[in-house]
Structures are given as C-alpha cells and as structure tokens.
XYZ file of C-alpha atoms in Angstrom:
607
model
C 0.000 0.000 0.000
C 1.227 3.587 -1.480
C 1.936 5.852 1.723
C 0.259 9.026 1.756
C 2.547 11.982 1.117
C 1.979 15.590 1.727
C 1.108 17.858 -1.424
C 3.146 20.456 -1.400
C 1.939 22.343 -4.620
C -1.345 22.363 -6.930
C -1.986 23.976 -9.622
C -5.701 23.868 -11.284
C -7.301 25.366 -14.992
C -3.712 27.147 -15.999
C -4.502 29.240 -18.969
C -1.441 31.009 -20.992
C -1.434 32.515 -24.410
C 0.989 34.900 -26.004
C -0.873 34.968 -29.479
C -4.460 34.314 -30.398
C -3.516 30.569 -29.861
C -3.886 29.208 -26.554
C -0.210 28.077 -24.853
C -1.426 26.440 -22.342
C -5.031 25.103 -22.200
C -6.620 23.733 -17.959
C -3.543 22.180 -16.990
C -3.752 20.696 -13.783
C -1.216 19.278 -12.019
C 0.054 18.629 -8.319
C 3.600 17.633 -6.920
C 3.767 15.878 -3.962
C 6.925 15.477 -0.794
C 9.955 13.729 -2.368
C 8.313 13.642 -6.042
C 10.871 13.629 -9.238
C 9.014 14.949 -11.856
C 10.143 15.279 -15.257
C 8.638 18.146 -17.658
C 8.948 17.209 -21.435
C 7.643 18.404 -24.401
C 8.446 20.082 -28.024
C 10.326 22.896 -27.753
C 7.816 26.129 -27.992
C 5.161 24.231 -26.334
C 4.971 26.242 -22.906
C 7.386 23.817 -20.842
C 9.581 26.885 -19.853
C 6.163 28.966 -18.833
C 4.615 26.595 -16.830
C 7.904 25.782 -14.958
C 7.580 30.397 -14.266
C 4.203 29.838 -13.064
C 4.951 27.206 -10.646
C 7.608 29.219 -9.627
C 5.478 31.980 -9.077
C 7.953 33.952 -11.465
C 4.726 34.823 -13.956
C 0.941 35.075 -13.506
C -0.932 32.392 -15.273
C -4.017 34.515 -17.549
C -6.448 32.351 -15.215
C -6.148 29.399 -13.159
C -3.928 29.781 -9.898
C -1.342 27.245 -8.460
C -1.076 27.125 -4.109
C 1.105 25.971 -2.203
C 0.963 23.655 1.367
C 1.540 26.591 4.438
C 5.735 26.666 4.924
C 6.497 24.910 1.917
C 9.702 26.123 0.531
C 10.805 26.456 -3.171
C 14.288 27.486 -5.278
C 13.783 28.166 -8.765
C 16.634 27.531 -11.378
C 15.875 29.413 -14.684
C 17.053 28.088 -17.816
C 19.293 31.226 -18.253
C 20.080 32.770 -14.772
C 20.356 36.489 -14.764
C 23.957 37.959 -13.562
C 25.892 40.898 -12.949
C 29.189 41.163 -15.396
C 30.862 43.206 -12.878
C 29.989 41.446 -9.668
C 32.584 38.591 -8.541
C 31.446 35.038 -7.969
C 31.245 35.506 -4.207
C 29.260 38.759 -4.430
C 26.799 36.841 -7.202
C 26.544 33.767 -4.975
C 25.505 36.471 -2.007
C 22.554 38.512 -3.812
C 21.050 34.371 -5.794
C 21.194 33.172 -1.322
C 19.177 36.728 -0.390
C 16.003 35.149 -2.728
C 16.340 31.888 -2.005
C 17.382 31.366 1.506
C 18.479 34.192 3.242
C 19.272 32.477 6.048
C 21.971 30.089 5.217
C 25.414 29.934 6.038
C 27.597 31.048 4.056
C 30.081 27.921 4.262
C 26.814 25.749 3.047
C 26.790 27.461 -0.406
C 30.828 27.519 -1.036
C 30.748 23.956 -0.611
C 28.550 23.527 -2.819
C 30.103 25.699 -5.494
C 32.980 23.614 -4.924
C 31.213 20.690 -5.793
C 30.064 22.286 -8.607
C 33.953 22.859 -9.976
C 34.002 26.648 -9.353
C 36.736 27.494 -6.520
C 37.566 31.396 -7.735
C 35.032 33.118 -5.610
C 37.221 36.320 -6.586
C 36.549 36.034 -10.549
C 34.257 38.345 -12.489
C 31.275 36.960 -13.681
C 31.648 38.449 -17.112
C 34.964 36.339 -16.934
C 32.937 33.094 -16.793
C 32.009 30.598 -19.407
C 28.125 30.276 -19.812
C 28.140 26.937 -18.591
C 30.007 27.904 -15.329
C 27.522 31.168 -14.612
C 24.420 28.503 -14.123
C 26.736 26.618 -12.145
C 27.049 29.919 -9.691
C 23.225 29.486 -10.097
C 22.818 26.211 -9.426
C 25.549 25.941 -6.463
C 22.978 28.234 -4.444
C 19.496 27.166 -5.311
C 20.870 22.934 -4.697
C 22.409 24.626 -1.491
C 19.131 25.852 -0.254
C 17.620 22.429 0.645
C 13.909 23.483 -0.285
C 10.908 21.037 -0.219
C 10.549 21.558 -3.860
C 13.568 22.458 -6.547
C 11.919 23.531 -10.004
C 15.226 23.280 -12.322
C 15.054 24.676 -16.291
C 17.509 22.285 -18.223
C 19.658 22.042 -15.786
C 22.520 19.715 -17.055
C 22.660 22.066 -19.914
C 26.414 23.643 -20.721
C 27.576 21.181 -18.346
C 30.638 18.644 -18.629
C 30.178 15.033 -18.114
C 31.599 15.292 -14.409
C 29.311 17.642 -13.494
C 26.128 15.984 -14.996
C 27.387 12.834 -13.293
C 27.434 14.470 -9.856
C 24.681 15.954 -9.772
C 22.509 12.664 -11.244
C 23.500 11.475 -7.774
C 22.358 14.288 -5.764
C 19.250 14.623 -7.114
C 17.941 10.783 -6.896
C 19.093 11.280 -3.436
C 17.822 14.217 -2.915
C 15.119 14.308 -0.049
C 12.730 17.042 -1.826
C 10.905 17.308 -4.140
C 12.178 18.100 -8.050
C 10.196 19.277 -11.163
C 12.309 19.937 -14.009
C 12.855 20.552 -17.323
C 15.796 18.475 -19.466
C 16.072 16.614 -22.312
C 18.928 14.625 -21.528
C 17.101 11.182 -21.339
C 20.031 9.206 -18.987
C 19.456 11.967 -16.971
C 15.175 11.880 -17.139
C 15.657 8.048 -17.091
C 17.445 7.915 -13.847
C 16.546 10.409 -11.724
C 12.970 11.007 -12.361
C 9.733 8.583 -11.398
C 7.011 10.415 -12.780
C 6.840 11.997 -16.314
C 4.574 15.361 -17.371
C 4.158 16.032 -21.271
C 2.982 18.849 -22.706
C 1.144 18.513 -25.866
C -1.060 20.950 -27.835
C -1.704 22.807 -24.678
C -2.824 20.031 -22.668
C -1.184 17.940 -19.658
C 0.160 14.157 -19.934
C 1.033 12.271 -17.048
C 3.233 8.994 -16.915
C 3.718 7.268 -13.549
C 6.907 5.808 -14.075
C 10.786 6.925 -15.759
C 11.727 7.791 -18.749
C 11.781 4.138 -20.140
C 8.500 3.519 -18.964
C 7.098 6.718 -20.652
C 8.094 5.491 -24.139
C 6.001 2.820 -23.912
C 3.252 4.102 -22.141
C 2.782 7.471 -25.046
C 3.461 4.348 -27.665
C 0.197 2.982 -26.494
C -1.378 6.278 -25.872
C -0.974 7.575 -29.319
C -2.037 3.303 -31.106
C -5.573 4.116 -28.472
C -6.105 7.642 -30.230
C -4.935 6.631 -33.794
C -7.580 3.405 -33.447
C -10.537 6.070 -32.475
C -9.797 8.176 -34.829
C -9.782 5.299 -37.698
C -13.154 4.486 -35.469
C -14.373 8.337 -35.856
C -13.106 8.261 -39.913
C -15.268 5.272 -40.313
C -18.321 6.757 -38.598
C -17.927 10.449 -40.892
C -18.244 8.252 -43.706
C -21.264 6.826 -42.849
C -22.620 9.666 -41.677
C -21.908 11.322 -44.973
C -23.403 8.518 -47.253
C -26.130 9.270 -45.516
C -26.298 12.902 -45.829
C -25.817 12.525 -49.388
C -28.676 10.814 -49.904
C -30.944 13.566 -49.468
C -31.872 13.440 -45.870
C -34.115 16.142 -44.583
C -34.084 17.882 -41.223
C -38.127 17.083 -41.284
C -38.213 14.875 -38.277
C -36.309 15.041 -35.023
C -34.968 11.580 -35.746
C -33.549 13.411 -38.850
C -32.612 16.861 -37.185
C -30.286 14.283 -34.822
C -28.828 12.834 -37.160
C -27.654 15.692 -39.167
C -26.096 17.155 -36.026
C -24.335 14.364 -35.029
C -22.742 14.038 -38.743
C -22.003 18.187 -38.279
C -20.351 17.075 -34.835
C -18.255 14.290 -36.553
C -17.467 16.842 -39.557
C -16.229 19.204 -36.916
C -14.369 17.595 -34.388
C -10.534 17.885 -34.477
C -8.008 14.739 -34.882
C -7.486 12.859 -31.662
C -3.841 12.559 -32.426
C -1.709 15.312 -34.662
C 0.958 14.095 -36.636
C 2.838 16.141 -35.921
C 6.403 14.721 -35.902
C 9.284 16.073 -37.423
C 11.013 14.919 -40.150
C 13.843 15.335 -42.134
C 14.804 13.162 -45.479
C 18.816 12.802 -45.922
C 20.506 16.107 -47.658
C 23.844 15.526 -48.923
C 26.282 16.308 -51.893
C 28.444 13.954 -53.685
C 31.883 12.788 -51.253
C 35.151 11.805 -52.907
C 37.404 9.386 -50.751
C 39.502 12.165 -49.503
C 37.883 13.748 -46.437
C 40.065 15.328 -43.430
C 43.212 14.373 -42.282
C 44.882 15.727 -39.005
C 48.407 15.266 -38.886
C 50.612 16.178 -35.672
C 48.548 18.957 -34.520
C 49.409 21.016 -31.539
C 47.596 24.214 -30.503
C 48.785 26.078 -27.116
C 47.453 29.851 -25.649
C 50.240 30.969 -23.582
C 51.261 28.021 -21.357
C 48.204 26.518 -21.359
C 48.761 23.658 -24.094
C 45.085 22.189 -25.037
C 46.534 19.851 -28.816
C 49.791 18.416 -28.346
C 50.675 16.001 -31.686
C 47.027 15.250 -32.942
C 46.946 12.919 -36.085
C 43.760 11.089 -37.404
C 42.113 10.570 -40.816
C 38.834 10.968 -40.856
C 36.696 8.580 -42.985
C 33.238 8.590 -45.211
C 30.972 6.507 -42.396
C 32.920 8.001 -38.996
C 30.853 8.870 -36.362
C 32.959 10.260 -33.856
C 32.324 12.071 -30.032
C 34.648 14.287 -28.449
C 34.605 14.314 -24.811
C 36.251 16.624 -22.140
C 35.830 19.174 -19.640
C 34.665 22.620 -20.523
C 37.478 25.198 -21.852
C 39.560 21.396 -22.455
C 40.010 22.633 -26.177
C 37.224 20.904 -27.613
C 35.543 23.817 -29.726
C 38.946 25.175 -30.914
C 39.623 21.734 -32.299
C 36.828 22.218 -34.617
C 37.284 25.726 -35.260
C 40.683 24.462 -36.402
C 39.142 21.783 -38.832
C 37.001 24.742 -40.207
C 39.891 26.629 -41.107
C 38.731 29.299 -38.099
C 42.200 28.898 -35.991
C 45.480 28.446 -36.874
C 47.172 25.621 -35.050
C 50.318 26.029 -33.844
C 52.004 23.415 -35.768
C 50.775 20.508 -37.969
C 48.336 20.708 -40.442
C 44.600 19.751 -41.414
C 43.537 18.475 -45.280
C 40.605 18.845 -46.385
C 39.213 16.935 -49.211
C 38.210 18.888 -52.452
C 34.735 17.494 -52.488
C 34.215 18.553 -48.917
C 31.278 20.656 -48.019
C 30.908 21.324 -43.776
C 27.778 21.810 -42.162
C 28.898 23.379 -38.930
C 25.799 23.677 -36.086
C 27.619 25.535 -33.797
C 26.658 25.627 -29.794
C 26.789 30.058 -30.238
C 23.703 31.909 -30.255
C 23.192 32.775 -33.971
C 22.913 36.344 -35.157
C 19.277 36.552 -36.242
C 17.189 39.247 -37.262
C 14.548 39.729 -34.324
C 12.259 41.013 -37.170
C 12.759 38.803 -39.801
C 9.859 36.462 -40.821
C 10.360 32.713 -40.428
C 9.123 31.865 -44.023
C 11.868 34.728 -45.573
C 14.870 33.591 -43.578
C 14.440 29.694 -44.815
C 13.203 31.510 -48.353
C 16.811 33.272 -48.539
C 18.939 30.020 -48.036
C 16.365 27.958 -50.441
C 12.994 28.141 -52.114
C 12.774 24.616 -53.210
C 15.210 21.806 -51.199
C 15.531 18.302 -53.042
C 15.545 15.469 -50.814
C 15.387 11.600 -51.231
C 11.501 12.116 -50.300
C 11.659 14.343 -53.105
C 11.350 18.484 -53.645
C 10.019 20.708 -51.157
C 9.596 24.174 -51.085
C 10.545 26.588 -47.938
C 7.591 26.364 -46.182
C 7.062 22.601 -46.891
C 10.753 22.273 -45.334
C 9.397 24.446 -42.425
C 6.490 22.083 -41.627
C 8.913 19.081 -41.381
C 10.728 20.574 -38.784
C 7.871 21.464 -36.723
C 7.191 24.786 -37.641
C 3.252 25.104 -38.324
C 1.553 27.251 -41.172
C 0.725 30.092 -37.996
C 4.573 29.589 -37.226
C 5.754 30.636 -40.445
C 5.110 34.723 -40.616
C 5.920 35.035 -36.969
C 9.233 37.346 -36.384
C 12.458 35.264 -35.405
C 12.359 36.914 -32.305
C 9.044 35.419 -30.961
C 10.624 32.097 -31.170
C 11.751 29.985 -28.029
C 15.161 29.193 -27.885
C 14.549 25.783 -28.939
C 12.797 26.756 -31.615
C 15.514 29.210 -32.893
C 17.793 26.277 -32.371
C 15.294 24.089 -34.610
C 15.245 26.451 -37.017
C 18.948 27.348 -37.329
C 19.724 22.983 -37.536
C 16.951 22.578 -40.373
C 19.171 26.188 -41.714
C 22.484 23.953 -41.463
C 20.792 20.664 -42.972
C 19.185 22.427 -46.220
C 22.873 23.573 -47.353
C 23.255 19.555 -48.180
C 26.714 19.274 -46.675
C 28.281 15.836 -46.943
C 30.228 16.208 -43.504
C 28.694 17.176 -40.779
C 30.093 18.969 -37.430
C 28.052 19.339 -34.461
C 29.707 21.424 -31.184
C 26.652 20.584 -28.313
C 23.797 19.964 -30.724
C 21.798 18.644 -28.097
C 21.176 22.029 -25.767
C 18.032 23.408 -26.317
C 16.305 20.961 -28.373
C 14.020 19.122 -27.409
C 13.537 15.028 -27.294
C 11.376 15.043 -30.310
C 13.647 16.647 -32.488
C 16.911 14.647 -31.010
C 15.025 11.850 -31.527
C 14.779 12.501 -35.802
C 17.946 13.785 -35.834
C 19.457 10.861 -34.647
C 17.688 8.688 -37.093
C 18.762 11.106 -39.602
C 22.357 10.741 -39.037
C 21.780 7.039 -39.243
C 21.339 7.284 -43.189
C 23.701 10.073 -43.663
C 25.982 9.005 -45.794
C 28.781 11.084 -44.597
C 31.254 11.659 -41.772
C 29.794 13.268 -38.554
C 31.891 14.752 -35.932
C 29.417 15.533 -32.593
C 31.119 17.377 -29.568
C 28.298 16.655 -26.651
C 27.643 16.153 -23.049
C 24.941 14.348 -23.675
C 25.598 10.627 -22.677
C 22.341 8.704 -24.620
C 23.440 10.916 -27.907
C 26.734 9.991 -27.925
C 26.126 6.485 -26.817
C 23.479 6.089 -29.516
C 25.630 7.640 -32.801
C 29.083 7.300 -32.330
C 31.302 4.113 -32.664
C 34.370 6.224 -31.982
C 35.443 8.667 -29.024
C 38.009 11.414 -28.985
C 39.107 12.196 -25.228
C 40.446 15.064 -23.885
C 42.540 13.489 -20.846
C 44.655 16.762 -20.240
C 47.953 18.240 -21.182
C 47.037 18.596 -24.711
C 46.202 14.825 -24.697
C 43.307 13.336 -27.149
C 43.039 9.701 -26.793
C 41.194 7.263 -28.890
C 38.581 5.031 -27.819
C 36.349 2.401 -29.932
C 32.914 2.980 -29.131
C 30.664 5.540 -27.407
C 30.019 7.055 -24.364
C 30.039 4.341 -21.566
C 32.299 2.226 -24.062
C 34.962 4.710 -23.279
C 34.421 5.584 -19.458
C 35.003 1.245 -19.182
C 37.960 1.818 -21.261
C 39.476 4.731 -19.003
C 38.576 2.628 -15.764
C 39.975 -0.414 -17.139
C 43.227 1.613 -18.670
C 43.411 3.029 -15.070
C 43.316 0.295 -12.893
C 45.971 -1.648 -15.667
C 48.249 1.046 -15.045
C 48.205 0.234 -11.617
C 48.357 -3.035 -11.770
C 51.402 -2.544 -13.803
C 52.994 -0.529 -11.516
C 52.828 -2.437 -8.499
C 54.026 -4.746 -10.618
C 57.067 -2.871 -12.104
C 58.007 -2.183 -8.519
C 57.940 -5.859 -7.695
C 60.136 -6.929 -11.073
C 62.414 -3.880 -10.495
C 63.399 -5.029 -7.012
C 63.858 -8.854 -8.503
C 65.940 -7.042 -11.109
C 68.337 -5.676 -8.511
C 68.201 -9.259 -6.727
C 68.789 -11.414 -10.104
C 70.602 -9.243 -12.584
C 67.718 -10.604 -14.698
C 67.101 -8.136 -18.129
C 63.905 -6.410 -18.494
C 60.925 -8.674 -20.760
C 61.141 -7.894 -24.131
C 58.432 -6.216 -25.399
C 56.225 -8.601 -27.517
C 55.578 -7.610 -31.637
C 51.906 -6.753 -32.424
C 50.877 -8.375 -35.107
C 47.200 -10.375 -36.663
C 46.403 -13.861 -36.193
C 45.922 -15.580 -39.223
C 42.125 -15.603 -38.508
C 42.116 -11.646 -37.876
C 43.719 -11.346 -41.380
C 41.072 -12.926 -42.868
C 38.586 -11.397 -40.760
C 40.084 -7.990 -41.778
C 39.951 -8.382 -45.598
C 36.440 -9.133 -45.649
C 35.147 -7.054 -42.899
C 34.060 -4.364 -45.410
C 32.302 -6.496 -47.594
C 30.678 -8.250 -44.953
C 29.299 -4.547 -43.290
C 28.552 -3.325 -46.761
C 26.314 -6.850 -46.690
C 24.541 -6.632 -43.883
C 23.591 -2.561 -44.686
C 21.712 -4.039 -47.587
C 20.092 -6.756 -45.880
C 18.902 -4.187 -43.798
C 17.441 -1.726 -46.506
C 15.609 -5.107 -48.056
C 13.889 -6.049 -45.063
C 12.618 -1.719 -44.250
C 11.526 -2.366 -47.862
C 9.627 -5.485 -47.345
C 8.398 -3.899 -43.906
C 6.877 -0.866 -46.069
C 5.044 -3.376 -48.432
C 3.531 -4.551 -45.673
C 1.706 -2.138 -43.385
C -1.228 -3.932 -43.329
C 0.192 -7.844 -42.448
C 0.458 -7.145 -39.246
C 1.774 -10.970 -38.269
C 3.779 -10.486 -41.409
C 5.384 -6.849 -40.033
C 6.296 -8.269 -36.563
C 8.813 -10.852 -38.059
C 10.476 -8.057 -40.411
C 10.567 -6.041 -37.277
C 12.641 -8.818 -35.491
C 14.992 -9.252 -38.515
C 15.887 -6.106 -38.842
C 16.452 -5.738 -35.225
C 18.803 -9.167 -35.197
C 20.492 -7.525 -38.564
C 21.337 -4.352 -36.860
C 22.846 -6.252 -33.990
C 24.906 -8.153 -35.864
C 26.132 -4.843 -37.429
C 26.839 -3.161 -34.392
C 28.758 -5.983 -33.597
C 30.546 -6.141 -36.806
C 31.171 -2.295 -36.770
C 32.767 -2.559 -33.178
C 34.919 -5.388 -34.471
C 35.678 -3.329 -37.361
C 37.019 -0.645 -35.058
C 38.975 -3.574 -33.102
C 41.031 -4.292 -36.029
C 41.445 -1.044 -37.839
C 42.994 0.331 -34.640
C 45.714 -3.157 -34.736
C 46.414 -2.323 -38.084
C 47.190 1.403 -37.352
C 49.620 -0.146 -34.362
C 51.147 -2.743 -36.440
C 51.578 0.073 -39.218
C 53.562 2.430 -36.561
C 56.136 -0.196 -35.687
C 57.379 -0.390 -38.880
C-alpha cells in the first residue's frame, strides 16, 4: 500500500497565451513530498512557462497554483540572470538573499565547490556560460527546499558535473520538477513523467523508459478512435448525401451528429518532425589531421594530434569545458590556426557546422523569408520541397511561419537554425553541443537522420544517450594537450578509461615488484612482444568491409519489405525482429571493425 505523502503544490485550470492561440489550455497538475518529476515536451510548447508559473515567477491569464503553508521552493531558470561586474562571491551572495536568506555562508561555497568553481574572486563576465548557471545552481541545490523547479539544468555542463549531480538529485530528499532533455538523466533520476502537448497535460507514472512505452500505447488508443471516428464520418456522410431532410427530429439528430463528426478535431496530430537525408556527392579524400598542436600561452590544449577521418565516422569528443574541444573544430574549419601541424581537407568537402553560439538573427525577420533566402525549393530523397514545406517538417506550423524570429523559443531558434544547417546539403557534418536546447522530439529525428547520412559526422556533446546512440568512436580530452582514442561511445569509453586506469596500476605495483627482482637477479627487463594479426584476424580484416557493406543491404531489403507490408500485421512483426537481429549483428561487426582497424594502425607504426 502507497503511503500518503503531503502535497506540497497544486496547480488547477492554468490558462497562458501569447498569441491568439492558446499556450497552455486547464492544466492541472500537483507535486507531492519527495516527487521527481520530469517536464517534457516540443520545444515552444509552454514547458519553460509553466515551470515560471509554478515558480510563481509569472501570472498564469487564469487558473492559480497554491502551495501547502511553509512549503519552501528554489527556482533555477534556464538562463540565470547575472551581474558582469559582480565577482562570484558577491553573485553567490545577492542568488542566497532570494532563495534562503538564512543560510550559512560555508553551506553554499561547498557547494560551489562541488560544482567545480573554486575562484570566488573572478568576475562573472569572466565566466564561461556553462560555469555562470553553475554559480546558479551551487545556491538554489544549497538551499535544501521542499521543492527544486530546475530549467535544463545539465545544460552547458561537462560530463563530471552531470554525473554528480545525477547522484544528488535521486538522493535528494525534496521534491524536483524539471525541465531536461537529456534522457540518462530523465531516465534515472525522475519517477514520474509530465508532457505537454497541444496545450494540454500528460502524465506517466513511471521513468523515462517507462514513458516510451506508455505514449506508444497512448498515441495506437487515439490513432484506433480516430480510424473508429473516420469510419463513422463516412457513414454519416453517405447518408447525408442521400438527401436526408431535417423534417423529423430523428432526422434533425442525425444531421447534427454528422455536423459534430465533420467538426471535431483529430485525436492525435501528426505532428512529428522529419527530415529526409541532404547531402552532396563525397570523394574518398575527407580530413586528415596530422601532428597537430595548438597552445594559448602556457596553457597547451593539442599536443601532436593525427587522425584521418573517414566517409561513415561517427565520432564524439569528450572533455571538460574550456579542455580545447571547440577550438579543435574551429581548427578543422579553417577558423584557428594551429600552432604546428596541419589539417587536409578533401576537395569534395562541403561542412555543415551547427555551432553551440547563439546565432545572429534578425529579431524582425519572418520565419518563411529567412528559410526563403537560403532555399525556395530543397531536393531530398523524399523528393522536392519548397521553404515552407521544409518548415512544416521541422515542426514549424503554417501560424509559425510569418511570426518574427524573435518570438521564437530558444529551442525553436535552435530548430530552425539545424533545419538552416541541414538544407545547405553538406556531406560532412560537425556538431559542437547539438543537443542544448532541443528538445527530445527533435533529437530523436535527428538521430535517425544521421543514421542514413551518408557522410562523416563529428558531434562534440555532453549528452551521454546521444553519444552512446551515434558514435562508434570517441576522442578524449585526458589533459595536457592529450586526445586519446577510444572504440565505441560514451560508456564504451568511461570502461575503457577505468579499465586503462586500474591496468596502469596493476602494472605498476608490478614494475616495482620486477624492479626489485631485477636488482636481486641481474635478470634483463621482458622484451616487449611484436603486435601483429592472427591468421584468422587477417582474414577477418579483408572481408570485414564487404561483410558490413552486406549486412547494410540486408537491412534496406527487409525496411523495404516492412513498407510493403503495413497492413500484415503478423507479417510486419517478423520483419521487425529481422531487422532488429540484422542491426545487432552490425553493431557488432562495426565494433569489431574498429577492433582491427585500430591493430592495423599499431602494427603500421612499428614499422
């Protein structure tokens, strides 16, 4: 049996609009004691508004939200307002004065220490972005309220930092409702899931995990009564066709209800985004980085970088911010100079670069003119689409389209500047943070759209699930000007580190153990062994290609097969479970493929 907790906030009939259409449309919500609460929804949808309201930072235009007598609350904005001028410390002092007056001032250092920021003396106009939330964070985490309502919190952060504070919130004795769409994040720390969706209020009792399949069977209920609903329009119109007359009140019924059925709006909108596969031809030359090295003052950040970058690479670049991660690419785009080494580019080359900066937009520019002025027509494997076609696929509604850039969300500028970067059809692609600011929906499609992108990707991210879920190669910023290579993703390369880690070790203890038998025996250090392939792993090597290329068309057969048949259901379940074994057995084959191009680079370099 459930025990009874204490609410500590409810809000009833919230009503928001901006514009003549309704934001937000009787939501109704409550949080109880200890509640994790995850807000989700596409970006422009009112996720950031209703967060305000529950805050009590904005008025709802009716509806009210109260809370339980003493409750107490600290509010995390998605962009914290600062002072340039003001220091850390002094910052820190005026955030603790709204949100807990009374706390000691050795309660919030700690906490920014936590946090990574230990100059209490530095200027806040000195500070990265990413490090001013911290500040922001630091004191409303320090403030212990019942309830912490947190805008995108992980956000600008490095992997540490998201890491840390995963922990602290799951054990975190209040209450949190917040807004992220980092889904390792939503998966694991929240229990409960809100959705906003055309104005109205979702609710999923469960995780992340549990809220995919819950909306799958959500939106199958809808879709069946609206096939239900089609069905019943049609009858209703055969019979209004053949000449019935509002004589009777039998008939006068009827002919409502068919006006009713006429009238009524779509259950479910389909209203998700999509994007078909832009690209321009690729020759085999693409990048290569040889012996790159890039210092500012004695700080070095590159020391001796080489890779070549192929056609198919998907690769992640990890580090902590300011490690040198965003001047690597500016060096790839010819933006920096490095210091010495250089970077070829092939001649067929053509970068899309989304970078994490806020573009330089036009607050009065239209929507429909800005997409108009990079292309009027965009050819795509789906076929040709004109701007506002283009615009509709990305989310961006007919009403959307005449509205000045600077009525946008932020994640709908973001939207609009990717689908901006996309519609150039570049045939490598470059992503520094792509995933702050958009939302799920549109990760979600962009993922699948760098699945069939038949072109290099390079992805600089914090966000765990995107890297995990794209890239079967990791570039590591370990320090010192130090980029190490891992096979794999993510949580492929955190094992790796650990493992590295606690070899080294190993090895050391042991070193100190052979060097004192050395000085016993006289005995010469071991040799160290030759890499070289097995006989198997040479075959295995020479045919790996062929056998990826292979499987990749087994795998377009069977999507084709699955689109013949829709409508055999029994039929589409067993394509579904092919495909599924046939991607497994490439991810294994690409992650093998990694395995042995790496030897072969190793047995290469000791020749």
């Amino acid at each position: 049996m459930r025990k009874e907790t204490m609410i500590l906030v409810n809000a009833d009939k919230i009503n928001k609009s901006y514009t003549e259409k309704p934001l937000l449309s009787d939501i109704s919500l409550s949080i109880h004691e200890g509640e994790k609460i995850g807000l989700i929804g596409v970006n422009g949808t009112g996720k950031s508004t209703l967060l305000r309201i529950i805050a009590g930072e904005e008025e709802p235009d009716s509806g009210r939200v109260v809370y339980t007598n003493d409750v107490t609350k600290a509010y995390l904005p998605q962009h914290p307002d600062y002072d340039a001028d003001l220091t850390v410390n002094e910052q820190a002092e005026k955030y603790i004065a709204q949100t807990a007056p009374d706390m000691p001032d050795f309660t919030w250092r700690s906490m920014l220490t936590k946090l990574g920021i230990r100059d209490f003396d530095a200027k806040m106009g000195e500070l990265s972005g990413g490090q001013r939330k911290r500040v922001a964070m630091a004191c409303v985490l320090a403030s212990q309220a019942d309830l912490l309502i947190l805008d995108e919190p992980t956000n600008h952060m490095d992997n540490d930092v998201i890491a840390w504070l995963e922990d602290f919130l799951v054990r975190y004795r209040g209450a949190v409702f917040m807004i992220t769409h980092d889904r390792y994040f939503l998966d694991r720390v929240t229990k409960k899931i809100f959705e906003i969706d055309g104005g109205s209020l979702y609710t999923y009792e469960g995780n992340y995990d549990y809220y995919l399949e819950a909306k799958a069977a959500r939106e199958e209920m809808a879709l069946a009564s609206e096939r239900k609903r089609a069905a019943l329009y049609k009858k209703e119109l055969a019979w209004i066709r053949r000449g019935a007359r509002a004589r009777s009140t039998k008939a006068k019924s009827h002919i409502e209800r068919f006006e009713e059925l006429r009238d009524s709006k779509l259950i479910i909108e389909d209203s998700s985004l999509s994007i078909g596969t832009l690209s321009s031809r690729l020759g085999k030359k693409i990048i290569e980085i040889s012996h790159l090295s890039k210092s500012y003052g004695d700080r070095t950040l590159i020391r001796d970088f080489s890779y070549t970058v192929l056609r198919r690479d998907r690769i992640g670049i990890i580090g902590d911010n300011g490690c040198g991660k965003t001047t690597l690419l500016k060096m790839i785009l010819g933006e920096v100079k490095p210091d010495s080494g250089s970077i070829e580019i092939g001649q067929t080359v053509k970068i899309g670069y989304f970078s994490q900066d806020t573009q330089v937009w036009d607050p009065n520019q239209r929507v429909i003119k800005y997409v108009e002025g990079i292309s009027d027509n965009v050819r795509t494997k789906d076929g040709s689409f004109s701007a506002s076609q283009m615009l509709e696929r990305f989310l961006f509604p007919a009403a959307k389209h005449s509205v000045p850039i600077g009525r946008l969300s932020g994640g709908e500028k973001r939207r609009l500047y990717l689908l901006s970067v996309l519609m150039q059809a570049p045939n490598v692609l470059i992503f520094d943070e792509p995933t702050n600011d958009l939302d799920i929906a549109t990760l979600t499609v962009l993922e699948d759209y760098l699945d069939d992108f038949d072109g290099a990707v390079i992805i600089v991210s914090h966000d765990r699930y995107f890297l995990d879920r794209l890239c079967f190669r990791t570039f590591a910023f370990e320090g010192g000007g130090t980029i190490r290579q891992y096979p794999g993703g993510y949580t492929d390369t955190v094992k790796a580190r650990e493992l590295r880690a606690l070899e080294e070790e190993l090895n050391e203890k042991s070193g100190d153990r052979i060097s004192g038998a050395q000085k016993t025996s006289g005995d010469r250090p071991p040799r160290q062994k030759k890499l070289k392939f097995t006989y198997m792993e040479q075959k295995e090597f020479e045919t790996i290609d062929d056998d990826i290329a292979a499987l990749e068309a087994k795998i377009r057969e069977t999507e084709e097969e699955m689109a013949g048949a829709a409508k055999d259901y029994v039929r589409l379940q067993e394509l579904d479970e092919k495909r599924r074994e046939l991607n497994t057995q490439l991810e294994e084959k690409t992650e093998r493929w990694v395995y042995l191009n790496d030897l072969a680079e190793q047995i290469a370099a000791q020749k």
